[in-house]
Amino acid sequence: IGAAAAPAVVAGVSGGTGKFNVAVTNAAGKQVVVKVAGKFFRSFSGTAAKRTVALKAPKGKHKVTVFVGGKLVATKTITVK
C-alpha cells in the first residue's frame, strides 16, 4: 500500500477596497509568491491550513498570479476599488 497523495494546493484571489486578498491552502513548507502584471509583488510562507493575506494595491484592474513552490497555481484579473 503506497502513501496517500498530498492534497492539492488551492489558491484564490479576490479584489476589494484599497487591497486584494490572496488565499492559499495546503502549502505547508512552501514559499508563496504573488506577482502583479508579471512583476514580483509579495511573498510569504504557506501553511497546511488556509492562509489569507490582504495586500494593499492602487485602484484599478490588476492581473495577479500566484506561485506556490515555484509552480503557477492561480491567475486572475481583479479590480481594486
XYZ file of C-alpha atoms in Angstrom:
81
model
C 0.000 0.000 0.000
C 1.501 3.309 -1.096
C 1.467 6.548 0.817
C -1.527 8.812 0.368
C -1.081 11.567 -2.185
C -0.521 15.030 -0.771
C -3.592 17.269 -1.034
C -3.550 19.646 -3.982
C -2.553 23.249 -3.364
C -5.507 25.599 -3.806
C -5.175 29.363 -4.306
C -7.682 32.141 -4.831
C -7.503 35.876 -5.483
C -10.204 38.484 -4.861
C -10.390 42.268 -5.181
C -11.505 44.706 -2.516
C -11.389 48.329 -1.426
C -7.769 49.517 -1.467
C -6.454 45.958 -1.414
C -6.745 42.461 -2.794
C -6.722 39.141 -0.971
C -4.704 36.025 -1.740
C -5.814 32.782 -0.068
C -3.711 29.601 -0.224
C -4.477 26.167 1.246
C -2.284 23.016 1.504
C 1.006 24.893 1.005
C 2.845 23.778 4.164
C 6.592 24.402 3.949
C 6.361 26.120 0.558
C 7.029 29.690 -0.457
C 4.072 31.585 -1.929
C 4.987 34.303 -4.440
C 2.462 36.872 -5.661
C 3.095 38.778 -8.894
C 1.094 41.685 -10.289
C 1.355 42.344 -14.031
C 4.268 39.884 -14.159
C 6.346 41.709 -11.534
C 7.179 40.470 -8.033
C 4.759 41.967 -5.504
C 4.993 39.950 -2.258
C 5.943 36.550 -0.861
C 5.003 34.652 2.292
C 5.276 31.158 3.764
C 2.401 28.789 3.126
C 0.678 26.633 5.741
C -1.348 23.416 5.686
C -4.452 25.354 6.736
C -5.973 28.125 4.649
C -3.963 31.343 4.930
C -5.340 34.611 3.588
C -3.128 37.655 3.110
C -4.505 41.149 2.364
C -2.208 43.205 0.139
C -2.541 46.952 -0.407
C -2.814 47.966 -4.055
C -3.743 51.032 -6.090
C -7.200 51.329 -7.641
C -7.790 49.690 -10.988
C -7.606 46.322 -12.704
C -4.626 44.098 -11.963
C -3.568 40.707 -13.326
C -2.472 38.717 -10.268
C -0.572 35.422 -10.456
C 0.167 33.139 -7.509
C 3.051 30.650 -7.453
C 3.465 28.031 -4.720
C 6.773 26.207 -4.521
C 7.695 27.612 -7.940
C 4.543 26.301 -9.663
C 1.798 28.528 -11.051
C -1.441 27.770 -9.172
C -3.708 30.760 -9.906
C -4.100 33.674 -12.293
C -6.912 36.189 -12.073
C -7.620 39.741 -13.149
C -9.144 41.588 -10.204
C -10.459 45.087 -9.600
C -9.308 47.148 -6.627
C -11.807 49.886 -5.725
